[in-house]
Amino acid sequence: MNQNPPPAPRPAYQNPALPAEERVADLLARMTQAEKIGQLGQVAMFSFAERREEYLAGARAGQWGSRILAESAWAGNNPEPALDPAQLNEVQRAAVEESRLGIPLLYGRDVIYGHRTVLPIPHTYAASFNPDLVEQALGDVAAEAAADGVRWTFSPMVDLVRDPRWGRVIESCGEDPFLTSQMAVAAVRGFQGDDPAAPGRLLACAKHFAGYGGAEGGRDYDTTGWSENTLHNMILPPFAAAARAGVASMMAGFHDLGGTPSSASQDLIRGWLKDGLGWNGFVVSDWGSIYDLIGHGVAQDEREAARLGLAAGLDLEMTAGFYERNIGALLDAGTLPEAWLDDAVRRLLRAKFRAGLFDRPYTDPALARTLHCHPDHLARARELASQSVVLLKNQGGLLPLAPTLKKVAVLGPYAEARREHLGSWCLNGRPEEVTTVLDGLRAAAPGIAFTTANAAFSDALIDTARQAELTLLCVGESHLRNGENKSIAELALPPGQEELIAACGRLGLPLVVIDFSGRYLPSPAAEAHAQAIVHAGSLGTEAGAALARVLLGEVSPSGKLPMTIPRCTGQIPIYYNRKLPAKIAPTCATYRGYEDERLTPLYRFGFGLSYSTFRLANLGLSSGTMPPDGTVQFSATLTNTGPRRAAEVVQLYIRDSVASTTRPERELKGFQRIELGPGESARVSFSIAADQLRFYTANRRWELEPGEFRLALGTDSAAPFTHTLTVTGTPEHNAKT
Ligand code: BGC
């Protein structure tokens, strides 16, 4: 009789009923050294069609742990082929069904702020001061990308930026650690949801750890030199917030910080992030940033670079193959402890279990059709875009456009632009699906004749403006002039646009300048000639439809600047949460500042106008003193005193009057976006707890120092300090690591 042997019992790591940590431990114990090292590598699989067999063989051999779904290191600005779920499933099948242990590959892609539906870029959506909406909209994006087979995104970027010449400012939420942290948490929740294993969710990645936004001179990849005080008080908090929110991964940057490339920083990665915070996610290098350790001059060769990377705590190497080729020899020579290899593999496997990859490794190729550009996604993208528009100037209430207007000219390089609205991290958005400004306006206000002319400066363009009652001049800098590896030396609109604005302005007819730059640029011509200035930014797929809502008054603008706008390049760095050293403090009458420019910015952080007006009154603090474990309420009544329904962002600022180190002039500690009808009021209340008052003190750790804190509530960063809160206790008792 033919007796089949009983089926081998299923290994514990394949049992979905067991806790992830148990599955990780079981799998790790079964792995050979080569299989472990394989997990530490990420491959791009360039030219897949030609090298298919080689890649399938690698997947079967467990040669890589992850694949980046990009065709170049600058995928955002280069045309990328569409994702092919069938091909992704084929490679995954080789890993899952044909490799010894069946460990799935983790597919990562730069789904930064959009997939087929493209949202505003982060620098633009930061102005919404609406993390809840950002979370929901990024949830839509996650669902669209997951439908294409993506399981991990290299987002959010949480770098703090003080120099807008840096092209990557457009990926950031600006200059403030609190706003950046709120948006980081929103993004992590949006991508990962409560459970990243659920269909439609992605693992997130906070980047670029840490301090990349300080590139000297605004030149990408340049050296950074944040002080320890600034690093801990300003740069690291958004990463800590992302870690607390459960972000699955972080990415180390390309740059060096104070002499140590961040991809080799044992102090920051293994020390601060992993041991210090107790965060159990994994760290990926940036594209070739371990290879770059040779270029930085801290590694002699690829073996040394690989050693520095793993020693620092970089768990996964993006693309260069240095780990693959060298970690085995380093371990055999005893140069690296096995425990570090195991720690890295454990972190990567944990993420794969968290993503549900072992239990649901494949993607349904039919899913994308039902989800891409789903009407709900587009509606949320439109809402977020509408809330991200910042009204900077509105003389005589020129906006919203009066319903009595008959003929309005829509001119300039952005009047009919499409691709430009998708920003510089656009891998899957389609220009033909973008609503142009002109189309958006025509659809929303059929009673007004919107005329246009070729975008190039010409007599015909000026003539079109002359024949209209009002001109909407759509200017800006495109995705070709910002983003990675694209910085500018002069913070100004691209050549010719200042002249275009001035030429339209000299006609003496009403002029609205709308700036679609991904960053906030000063425009002397707009200041001089336009009655109204709107910063639209990069608004995504729904650009034209969202902007039409704002221009026509269907919604009132409510965006607030996430970054200070300087008057000129020479003022950089200029940011609201600056230190006020003794000779610069307002009490010092002899301070002269610049001889050729004012000290104040053109527009301050947190600023943005509305079509309505608001009053903040009856400010009250529940108690003037607070013990170290206490909480106080700081409240005010917000009234919409204008004629329209509108939203206002109430902002809470504090100032630590006397401390063991110099402290910022003011710091944002809370904000609430509140929508009110005409004449309506609402009581707005902020809880202030000790945690919000802690900082990295002279003792080089986070502490609450007792003493006096000044408090301000307002609608931008000029809000006056009106109340004083005294924190009692002794510093020793309040220490927090
Ligand atoms: C960028 C990262 C990006 C990575 C993968 C790098 O050049 O710095 O932000 O996630 O490429 O595309």
XYZ file of C-alpha atoms and ligand atoms in Angstrom:
749
model
C 0.000 0.000 0.000
C 1.267 3.432 -0.914
C 1.701 5.340 2.384
C 2.179 9.129 2.113
C 4.251 10.600 4.947
C 2.149 12.819 7.233
C 2.359 16.501 6.197
C 5.123 18.411 8.016
C 3.633 20.553 10.762
C 3.321 24.183 9.746
C 6.227 26.189 11.223
C 5.197 28.606 13.944
C 6.146 31.666 11.874
C 3.569 30.670 9.270
C 0.787 30.614 11.853
C -1.240 33.855 11.699
C -2.808 33.082 15.069
C 0.492 33.545 16.906
C 1.739 36.946 18.114
C 4.138 38.623 15.682
C 7.080 38.555 18.105
C 6.765 34.786 18.439
C 6.667 34.391 14.684
C 9.727 36.614 14.295
C 11.704 34.623 16.870
C 10.730 31.319 15.282
C 11.701 32.452 11.802
C 14.964 34.055 12.897
C 16.014 30.814 14.569
C 15.568 28.957 11.279
C 17.594 31.336 9.124
C 21.125 30.817 7.845
C 23.587 33.675 7.965
C 23.223 34.148 4.195
C 19.427 34.319 4.470
C 19.713 36.899 7.218
C 22.092 39.041 5.186
C 19.746 38.751 2.229
C 17.012 40.403 4.257
C 19.201 43.503 4.726
C 19.313 44.368 1.046
C 16.929 46.303 -1.180
C 17.085 46.020 -4.946
C 15.527 48.192 -7.644
C 15.265 45.449 -10.303
C 16.116 47.877 -13.102
C 15.247 46.732 -16.622
C 13.074 43.957 -15.265
C 11.960 42.733 -18.686
C 15.529 42.005 -19.827
C 16.778 40.607 -16.535
C 13.642 38.804 -15.399
C 15.226 35.360 -14.871
C 18.080 36.825 -12.845
C 15.654 38.643 -10.548
C 13.356 35.660 -10.139
C 16.382 33.522 -9.262
C 17.451 36.127 -6.683
C 13.989 36.124 -5.128
C 14.068 32.322 -4.937
C 17.486 32.431 -3.286
C 16.339 34.946 -0.682
C 18.926 37.392 -1.986
C 16.966 40.530 -1.004
C 14.517 41.566 1.651
C 12.931 44.392 -0.279
C 12.452 45.933 -3.697
C 12.143 49.647 -4.411
C 9.604 50.268 -7.126
C 11.442 52.971 -9.028
C 13.451 53.184 -12.177
C 15.918 55.806 -10.970
C 17.214 57.585 -7.912
C 15.160 60.639 -8.916
C 11.906 58.874 -9.552
C 9.782 61.840 -8.544
C 10.678 64.032 -11.467
C 11.390 61.361 -14.054
C 8.656 59.679 -16.021
C 8.091 56.296 -14.356
C 6.484 53.261 -15.936
C 3.138 52.269 -14.453
C 3.157 49.642 -11.734
C 2.270 46.165 -12.859
C 0.650 44.144 -10.041
C 0.896 40.955 -12.118
C 4.667 41.339 -12.368
C 4.915 42.170 -8.661
C 2.918 39.041 -7.860
C 5.177 36.956 -10.076
C 8.318 38.061 -8.222
C 6.572 37.719 -4.882
C 5.518 34.196 -5.761
C 9.152 33.263 -6.368
C 10.035 34.587 -2.900
C 7.034 33.168 -1.067
C 6.509 29.848 -2.816
C 9.932 28.972 -4.140
C 12.448 30.172 -1.570
C 13.502 27.921 1.323
C 11.680 29.859 4.033
C 9.149 31.691 1.919
C 9.909 35.168 3.264
C 7.982 37.749 1.219
C 9.623 40.796 -0.315
C 8.640 44.204 0.972
C 7.743 46.479 -1.954
C 8.480 50.133 -1.279
C 7.737 53.210 -3.357
C 7.784 56.969 -2.940
C 4.068 57.479 -2.475
C 4.760 60.858 -0.969
C 1.482 62.788 -1.272
C -0.427 61.053 -4.000
C -0.867 58.043 -6.194
C -3.375 58.363 -9.072
C -5.242 60.947 -7.018
C -2.611 63.532 -6.156
C -3.033 65.737 -3.097
C -1.323 69.071 -2.548
C 2.380 68.615 -1.817
C 3.221 68.529 1.931
C 4.567 72.098 1.964
C 1.243 73.233 0.541
C -1.032 71.029 2.670
C 0.881 72.052 5.816
C -0.885 75.411 5.400
C -4.235 73.732 6.041
C -3.276 73.280 9.698
C -5.704 70.381 9.436
C -3.970 67.121 10.378
C -7.279 65.235 10.530
C -8.039 65.953 6.904
C -4.435 65.196 5.914
C -4.748 61.832 7.659
C -7.938 60.962 5.802
C -6.629 62.092 2.421
C -3.365 60.173 2.834
C -5.493 57.168 3.769
C -7.073 57.427 0.307
C -3.629 57.653 -1.253
C -2.513 54.562 0.670
C -5.519 52.621 -0.603
C -4.763 53.582 -4.207
C -1.077 52.639 -3.937
C -1.789 49.391 -2.079
C -4.145 48.414 -4.883
C -1.118 48.533 -7.197
C 0.944 46.254 -4.955
C 2.861 48.854 -2.919
C 3.219 47.893 0.767
C 5.583 50.522 2.104
C 5.978 54.227 1.368
C 9.004 56.459 1.951
C 6.886 59.138 3.556
C 6.416 61.355 5.580
C 9.395 63.627 5.224
C 9.641 65.331 8.609
C 12.744 67.471 8.049
C 12.577 70.917 9.563
C 13.653 73.594 7.068
C 14.803 77.160 7.577
C 16.245 77.802 4.139
C 13.649 77.808 1.363
C 16.350 77.890 -1.301
C 16.671 74.151 -0.651
C 14.585 72.478 -3.353
C 13.330 69.810 -0.980
C 11.589 72.379 1.193
C 8.528 71.486 -0.867
C 8.424 68.034 0.763
C 8.525 69.526 4.239
C 5.943 71.032 6.549
C 8.120 74.079 7.070
C 9.977 75.611 9.975
C 8.037 74.555 13.029
C 8.600 71.331 15.009
C 5.093 71.263 16.494
C 3.257 71.628 13.177
C 5.688 69.210 11.528
C 5.091 66.693 14.334
C 1.311 66.981 14.047
C 1.501 66.442 10.309
C 3.976 63.564 10.787
C 1.573 61.787 13.099
C -1.309 62.439 10.701
C 0.678 60.956 7.820
C 1.730 57.890 9.798
C -1.889 57.280 10.796
C -3.122 57.994 7.295
C -0.771 55.510 5.667
C -0.723 52.827 8.337
C -4.184 53.168 9.891
C -4.699 51.288 13.148
C -3.265 48.174 11.576
C -0.903 48.341 8.597
C -1.822 44.745 7.753
C -5.345 45.819 6.813
C -6.044 45.980 3.074
C -5.408 49.448 1.693
C -2.714 50.371 4.197
C 1.019 50.934 3.801
C 3.953 50.933 6.162
C 5.210 54.497 6.583
C 8.764 55.833 6.794
C 9.788 59.038 8.592
C 12.736 60.664 6.867
C 15.482 61.893 6.573
C 16.971 61.012 9.875
C 18.165 63.485 11.023
C 18.780 67.081 10.119
C 18.934 66.870 6.303
C 16.849 70.056 6.061
C 19.833 72.093 7.249
C 21.808 71.696 4.004
C 24.206 74.665 3.964
C 23.366 77.411 1.510
C 20.173 75.565 0.618
C 22.294 73.330 -1.634
C 20.940 69.791 -1.679
C 23.074 67.112 -0.021
C 25.345 69.748 1.521
C 26.803 69.501 4.987
C 24.667 70.390 7.995
C 25.751 71.794 11.302
C 22.761 71.947 13.639
C 23.836 72.642 17.209
C 23.049 70.004 19.821
C 20.520 72.399 21.341
C 18.686 72.904 18.035
C 18.954 69.258 17.081
C 17.188 68.099 20.212
C 14.683 70.925 20.568
C 13.732 71.388 16.925
C 14.926 68.624 14.598
C 14.388 65.421 16.539
C 10.895 66.039 18.015
C 9.040 65.245 14.756
C 10.930 61.916 14.565
C 10.047 61.204 18.196
C 6.406 62.017 17.400
C 6.442 59.651 14.412
C 8.037 56.942 16.559
C 5.392 57.372 19.238
C 2.727 57.139 16.536
C 4.150 53.739 15.634
C 5.866 54.539 12.350
C 7.230 51.260 10.982
C 10.468 52.637 9.556
C 12.750 55.625 9.274
C 15.219 56.600 6.557
C 18.683 57.964 7.280
C 19.677 60.948 5.169
C 22.471 61.535 2.654
C 24.002 64.402 4.594
C 26.585 64.700 7.275
C 25.800 66.396 10.555
C 28.610 67.975 12.512
C 31.214 65.688 10.988
C 29.329 62.391 11.000
C 27.321 61.267 7.974
C 23.881 60.511 9.346
C 23.965 57.054 7.725
C 26.966 56.255 9.934
C 25.703 57.882 13.096
C 25.740 55.278 15.817
C 24.934 58.006 18.343
C 21.755 59.032 16.594
C 20.435 55.779 15.146
C 21.470 53.086 17.569
C 21.775 55.493 20.484
C 19.050 58.127 20.396
C 16.459 56.432 18.225
C 16.636 52.744 19.067
C 18.078 52.546 22.573
C 16.921 55.975 23.741
C 13.341 55.977 22.458
C 12.987 52.205 22.604
C 11.499 52.351 19.097
C 11.282 48.894 17.512
C 10.946 49.776 13.811
C 13.692 49.478 11.198
C 15.964 52.046 9.565
C 16.613 52.078 5.828
C 19.484 53.941 4.209
C 18.724 56.549 1.603
C 19.438 55.598 -1.996
C 23.123 54.637 -1.919
C 23.805 56.528 1.312
C 26.017 53.664 2.519
C 27.925 53.862 -0.765
C 28.224 57.599 -0.080
C 30.210 56.925 3.099
C 33.169 56.472 0.763
C 32.384 59.782 -0.930
C 32.082 61.487 2.446
C 35.600 60.280 3.148
C 34.767 58.294 6.281
C 35.136 54.858 4.703
C 38.099 53.566 2.728
C 36.163 51.004 0.730
C 32.826 49.227 0.527
C 33.622 46.824 3.348
C 34.328 49.707 5.689
C 31.182 51.501 4.535
C 29.058 48.401 5.181
C 30.592 48.028 8.635
C 29.871 51.664 9.495
C 26.296 51.343 8.270
C 25.384 48.253 10.254
C 27.275 49.496 13.299
C 25.251 52.719 13.161
C 22.051 50.694 13.152
C 21.046 50.931 9.481
C 19.022 47.776 9.033
C 18.216 47.826 5.337
C 20.492 49.045 2.571
C 18.800 50.791 -0.310
C 20.305 49.643 -3.614
C 24.145 49.608 -3.421
C 24.721 45.956 -2.458
C 27.508 46.709 0.019
C 25.779 44.709 2.768
C 25.146 41.796 0.443
C 28.807 41.595 -0.528
C 30.506 42.406 2.767
C 28.524 41.713 5.927
C 29.309 37.967 5.859
C 33.072 38.568 5.847
C 32.760 41.237 8.541
C 30.858 38.841 10.772
C 33.275 36.005 10.133
C 36.191 38.258 11.013
C 34.460 39.189 14.251
C 34.422 42.865 13.190
C 30.652 43.022 13.642
C 28.763 41.193 16.385
C 26.177 38.613 15.262
C 23.766 40.293 17.659
C 23.670 43.362 15.422
C 22.809 41.252 12.410
C 20.036 39.539 14.355
C 18.719 42.832 15.648
C 18.493 44.214 12.094
C 16.808 41.083 10.730
C 14.394 40.985 13.648
C 13.327 44.563 12.925
C 12.796 43.854 9.240
C 10.837 40.676 9.860
C 8.736 42.424 12.483
C 7.784 45.015 9.876
C 6.862 42.315 7.380
C 4.613 40.637 9.921
C 3.151 44.036 10.848
C 2.373 44.637 7.194
C 0.591 41.289 7.029
C 2.895 40.208 4.207
C 3.212 36.584 5.291
C -0.543 36.188 5.390
C -1.455 38.321 2.366
C 1.574 38.581 0.073
C -0.223 39.195 -3.250
C -2.307 41.946 -4.792
C -5.511 41.647 -6.743
C -4.682 43.217 -10.139
C -8.348 44.196 -10.593
C -8.459 46.336 -7.466
C -6.819 49.448 -8.886
C -9.660 50.057 -11.348
C -12.219 50.463 -8.589
C -10.051 52.644 -6.371
C -7.927 54.936 -8.515
C -9.372 58.443 -8.642
C -12.410 57.278 -6.691
C -14.873 60.216 -6.400
C -14.489 60.207 -2.585
C -10.720 60.516 -2.945
C -11.068 63.383 -5.400
C -13.559 65.150 -3.123
C -11.172 64.953 -0.179
C -8.245 66.033 -2.339
C -10.329 69.050 -3.430
C -11.230 69.907 0.159
C -7.635 69.654 1.328
C -6.471 71.744 -1.617
C -9.112 74.404 -0.830
C -7.988 74.559 2.791
C -4.325 74.830 1.790
C -4.667 78.080 -0.167
C -3.225 81.095 1.669
C -4.595 84.584 1.033
C -1.718 86.994 1.638
C -3.211 90.311 0.521
C -6.717 91.432 -0.380
C -6.959 95.198 -0.768
C -10.468 96.550 -0.924
C -11.882 93.020 -0.665
C -11.089 92.372 -4.342
C -11.568 88.685 -3.639
C -13.819 86.779 -3.817
C -14.618 87.667 -7.402
C -17.749 89.785 -7.544
C -20.712 87.963 -9.161
C -21.287 91.097 -11.240
C -18.062 90.587 -13.185
C -18.593 89.819 -16.841
C -15.084 89.320 -18.195
C -12.041 88.074 -16.318
C -8.635 87.325 -17.850
C -6.840 84.204 -16.607
C -3.237 84.583 -17.672
C 0.314 83.456 -17.082
C 2.193 80.158 -17.131
C -0.250 78.423 -14.797
C -3.543 79.399 -16.397
C -3.768 76.115 -18.258
C -0.954 74.115 -16.619
C -1.550 70.503 -15.631
C 1.593 68.506 -14.856
C 3.001 71.410 -12.821
C 0.250 71.059 -10.198
C 1.379 67.521 -9.412
C 4.680 68.605 -7.864
C 8.038 66.947 -7.971
C 7.201 63.618 -6.308
C 4.661 62.473 -8.800
C 5.065 58.884 -9.910
C 1.515 57.891 -10.805
C -0.510 61.102 -11.158
C -1.685 61.811 -14.682
C -1.543 65.340 -16.062
C -4.643 64.729 -18.184
C -6.627 64.141 -14.984
C -5.707 67.522 -13.495
C -8.285 70.302 -13.564
C -6.671 73.467 -14.893
C -7.353 76.842 -13.325
C -9.215 77.966 -16.411
C -11.356 74.827 -16.575
C -12.076 75.002 -12.852
C -13.281 78.593 -13.108
C -15.317 78.064 -16.258
C -17.086 75.073 -14.745
C -17.855 76.869 -11.501
C -18.945 80.252 -12.885
C -20.514 79.880 -16.320
C -21.889 83.427 -16.054
C -18.428 84.997 -16.264
C -16.419 84.999 -19.489
C -12.931 83.791 -18.600
C -10.486 84.698 -21.343
C -6.878 83.642 -21.745
C -3.825 83.953 -23.960
C -0.697 81.991 -24.686
C 1.370 81.745 -21.498
C 4.421 83.397 -23.078
C 4.787 87.110 -22.451
C 3.402 88.868 -25.517
C 1.438 91.889 -26.609
C -1.544 89.565 -27.050
C -1.362 88.605 -23.401
C -1.296 92.241 -22.285
C -4.125 93.006 -24.654
C -6.217 90.194 -23.138
C -5.635 91.693 -19.698
C -6.572 95.153 -20.959
C -9.858 93.941 -22.362
C -10.929 92.276 -19.113
C -12.366 93.867 -15.983
C -9.909 91.998 -13.781
C -6.874 89.766 -14.290
C -6.029 86.584 -12.440
C -2.329 86.225 -13.140
C -1.181 82.658 -12.519
C 2.555 82.585 -11.878
C 4.933 80.242 -10.127
C 7.818 77.886 -10.094
C 7.268 74.372 -11.417
C 8.349 70.920 -10.298
C 11.279 71.252 -12.719
C 12.844 73.912 -10.499
C 12.391 72.361 -7.068
C 12.524 68.970 -5.381
C 15.537 66.755 -4.945
C 18.853 68.010 -6.297
C 17.215 71.252 -7.490
C 17.889 74.303 -5.427
C 17.912 78.002 -6.222
C 20.397 80.655 -5.167
C 17.936 83.526 -5.363
C 14.571 83.182 -3.635
C 12.478 84.646 -6.423
C 10.017 83.721 -9.123
C 11.546 82.298 -12.326
C 12.964 84.820 -14.818
C 10.416 86.973 -16.598
C 7.569 86.586 -14.132
C 8.294 89.734 -12.122
C 8.224 91.680 -15.398
C 4.989 89.955 -16.396
C 3.358 90.941 -13.108
C 4.616 94.522 -13.397
C 3.420 94.795 -16.998
C -0.070 93.635 -16.070
C -0.037 95.868 -13.002
C 0.844 98.961 -15.005
C -2.447 98.666 -16.873
C -4.048 100.043 -13.722
C -6.814 97.437 -13.785
C -7.606 95.160 -10.821
C -4.932 92.482 -10.551
C -4.852 89.262 -8.535
C -1.537 87.397 -8.500
C -1.825 83.679 -7.778
C 1.441 81.928 -7.033
C 1.622 78.200 -7.751
C 5.181 77.767 -6.533
C 5.771 74.763 -4.313
C 7.510 77.060 -1.849
C 6.809 80.551 -0.559
C 8.634 83.105 -2.698
C 8.640 86.881 -2.217
C 7.499 88.845 -5.242
C 8.290 92.564 -5.172
C 6.193 93.129 -8.305
C 3.150 91.433 -6.788
C 3.577 93.487 -3.614
C 3.773 96.675 -5.672
C 1.139 96.025 -8.326
C -1.408 93.434 -7.181
C -4.417 94.290 -5.045
C -4.695 90.643 -4.044
C -2.054 87.931 -3.656
C -2.932 84.274 -3.269
C -0.427 81.546 -2.524
C -1.849 78.417 -4.104
C 1.230 76.174 -4.048
C 1.158 72.771 -5.730
C -2.458 71.733 -5.304
C -2.574 68.351 -7.029
C -5.185 66.727 -9.257
C -7.998 68.989 -8.096
C -5.994 72.232 -8.409
C -8.351 74.176 -10.666
C -11.547 73.014 -8.992
C -10.244 73.813 -5.512
C -8.909 77.201 -6.480
C -12.168 78.144 -8.198
C -14.038 77.456 -4.945
C -11.762 79.890 -3.142
C -11.615 82.600 -5.809
C -15.373 82.573 -6.271
C -16.062 82.580 -2.534
C -17.698 79.171 -2.210
C -15.207 78.722 0.607
C -13.232 81.384 2.388
C -9.450 80.932 2.402
C -8.197 79.583 5.706
C -4.612 78.499 4.999
C -1.835 79.766 7.257
C 1.849 80.058 6.386
C 3.894 77.088 7.633
C 7.019 79.054 6.836
C 8.106 82.667 7.127
C 8.401 84.520 3.797
C 11.568 86.632 3.723
C 11.700 89.998 1.997
C 14.838 88.959 0.150
C 17.297 86.079 -0.071
C 19.765 87.845 2.205
C 17.396 87.556 5.181
C 17.645 83.746 5.128
C 17.552 82.097 7.622
C 14.567 83.930 9.061
C 12.015 81.984 11.073
C 9.581 82.837 13.812
C 10.866 80.520 16.554
C 14.295 82.098 16.650
C 16.447 82.838 19.627
C 16.567 86.439 20.767
C 20.109 86.956 22.006
C 20.658 89.876 24.378
C 21.777 92.507 21.906
C 18.852 91.758 19.604
C 16.079 91.681 22.214
C 13.474 94.449 21.845
C 14.864 96.021 25.050
C 18.141 96.786 23.301
C 17.606 100.195 21.725
C 20.974 100.350 19.966
C 20.564 97.264 17.820
C 20.700 98.229 14.148
C 20.191 94.971 12.277
C 20.782 95.256 8.539
C 21.826 98.578 7.015
C 19.985 97.762 3.802
C 16.835 95.865 4.800
C 14.255 95.628 7.533
C 14.558 92.906 10.132
C 10.956 91.815 9.809
C 9.874 89.227 7.225
C 7.519 89.956 4.355
C 4.895 87.604 5.834
C 5.136 85.904 9.191
C 4.628 82.291 10.155
C 1.013 81.387 10.853
C -0.316 84.308 8.801
C -3.176 84.028 6.324
C -6.215 86.199 5.582
C -9.862 85.246 5.335
C -12.822 86.755 3.481
C -14.351 87.191 6.900
C -13.020 88.815 10.071
C -12.577 87.250 13.482
C -12.288 88.528 17.034
C -10.589 86.644 19.834
C -11.776 87.906 23.215
C -12.244 86.980 26.880
C -8.935 85.178 27.168
C -8.759 83.192 30.390
C -6.240 80.956 32.100
C -7.719 78.440 34.542
C -4.813 78.910 36.963
C -1.714 81.091 37.009
C 0.336 78.346 38.626
C 0.820 74.721 37.701
C 2.567 71.881 39.523
C 4.845 69.683 37.382
C 2.135 67.050 36.959
C -0.677 69.555 36.415
C -2.647 70.860 33.474
C -4.173 74.283 32.898
C -6.723 75.482 30.367
C -6.075 78.566 28.268
C -9.263 79.674 26.534
C -10.775 82.429 24.472
C -13.970 83.183 22.609
C -13.621 83.293 18.857
C -16.287 85.268 17.004
C -16.784 85.486 13.276
C -17.435 89.224 12.985
C -17.625 89.256 9.206
C -20.286 88.581 6.624
C -19.397 85.004 5.609
C -18.953 81.505 6.911
C -15.232 80.934 7.314
C -12.630 78.955 9.223
C -9.946 80.475 11.402
C -6.894 78.784 12.910
C -6.392 79.772 16.531
C -2.766 79.375 17.560
C -1.200 78.962 21.005
C 2.330 80.223 21.565
C 4.507 80.063 24.646
C 7.708 81.703 25.700
C 9.965 80.380 28.420
C 11.002 83.606 30.155
C 14.146 82.414 31.946
C 15.787 79.035 31.388
C 19.091 77.217 31.663
C 19.731 77.720 27.924
C 18.648 80.446 25.538
C 15.113 79.748 24.330
C 13.095 80.718 21.242
C 11.315 84.038 21.213
C 8.092 82.039 20.921
C 7.033 78.481 20.146
C 3.818 77.108 18.712
C 2.288 74.642 21.171
C -1.214 74.135 19.862
C -3.674 75.098 17.128
C -7.324 74.549 16.356
C -9.118 75.136 13.099
C -12.629 76.377 13.762
C -15.353 77.091 11.251
C -18.053 79.627 12.132
C -21.014 81.220 10.396
C -21.391 85.020 10.353
C -21.908 86.322 13.889
C -21.263 82.912 15.457
C -18.972 82.435 18.453
C -17.214 79.451 19.968
C -15.151 78.975 23.069
C -11.715 77.642 22.128
C -9.743 75.901 24.835
C -6.185 74.586 24.940
C -4.904 72.243 27.645
C -1.346 73.009 28.639
C 0.496 70.199 30.413
C 4.035 69.882 31.636
C 5.057 67.808 28.648
C 4.519 70.752 26.335
C 6.853 72.926 28.382
C 9.780 70.555 28.568
C 12.888 71.158 26.517
C 16.451 69.917 26.113
C 18.113 71.783 28.944
C 21.666 72.627 29.943
C 21.719 69.164 31.557
C 21.489 67.742 28.013
C 18.201 65.971 28.569
C 14.487 66.784 28.373
C 13.310 68.475 31.546
C 10.673 70.764 32.860
C 12.270 73.793 34.400
C 10.019 75.527 36.898
C 9.433 79.232 36.497
C 7.520 81.647 34.353
C 6.076 80.959 30.918
C 4.352 83.653 28.848
C 1.289 82.610 26.863
C -0.280 84.000 23.707
C -3.386 83.067 21.747
C -3.972 84.536 18.326
C -4.412 83.975 14.638
C -0.741 84.189 13.621
C 2.716 84.326 15.166
C 2.349 88.007 16.089
C -0.212 87.109 18.788
C 0.602 89.179 21.889
C 1.648 87.488 25.123
C -1.141 88.228 27.563
C -0.881 85.673 30.368
C 1.757 84.219 32.637
C 1.911 80.665 33.872
C 4.243 79.810 36.719
C 5.345 76.203 36.941
C 6.207 75.186 40.486
C 8.563 72.451 41.711
C 12.276 71.865 41.385
C 14.056 70.932 38.192
C 15.542 67.734 39.645
C 12.095 66.300 40.250
C 10.959 66.902 36.753
C 13.644 65.139 34.757
C 12.524 62.989 31.868
C 14.872 61.034 29.681
C 15.530 60.470 -1.647
C 14.525 59.808 -0.723
C 13.705 58.813 -1.488
C 14.653 57.814 -2.107
C 13.954 56.695 -2.842
C 16.315 59.471 -2.483
O 17.040 60.072 -3.498
O 16.403 61.267 -0.885
O 13.720 60.792 -0.135
O 12.758 58.223 -0.663
O 15.503 58.478 -3.032
O 13.453 57.100 -4.057
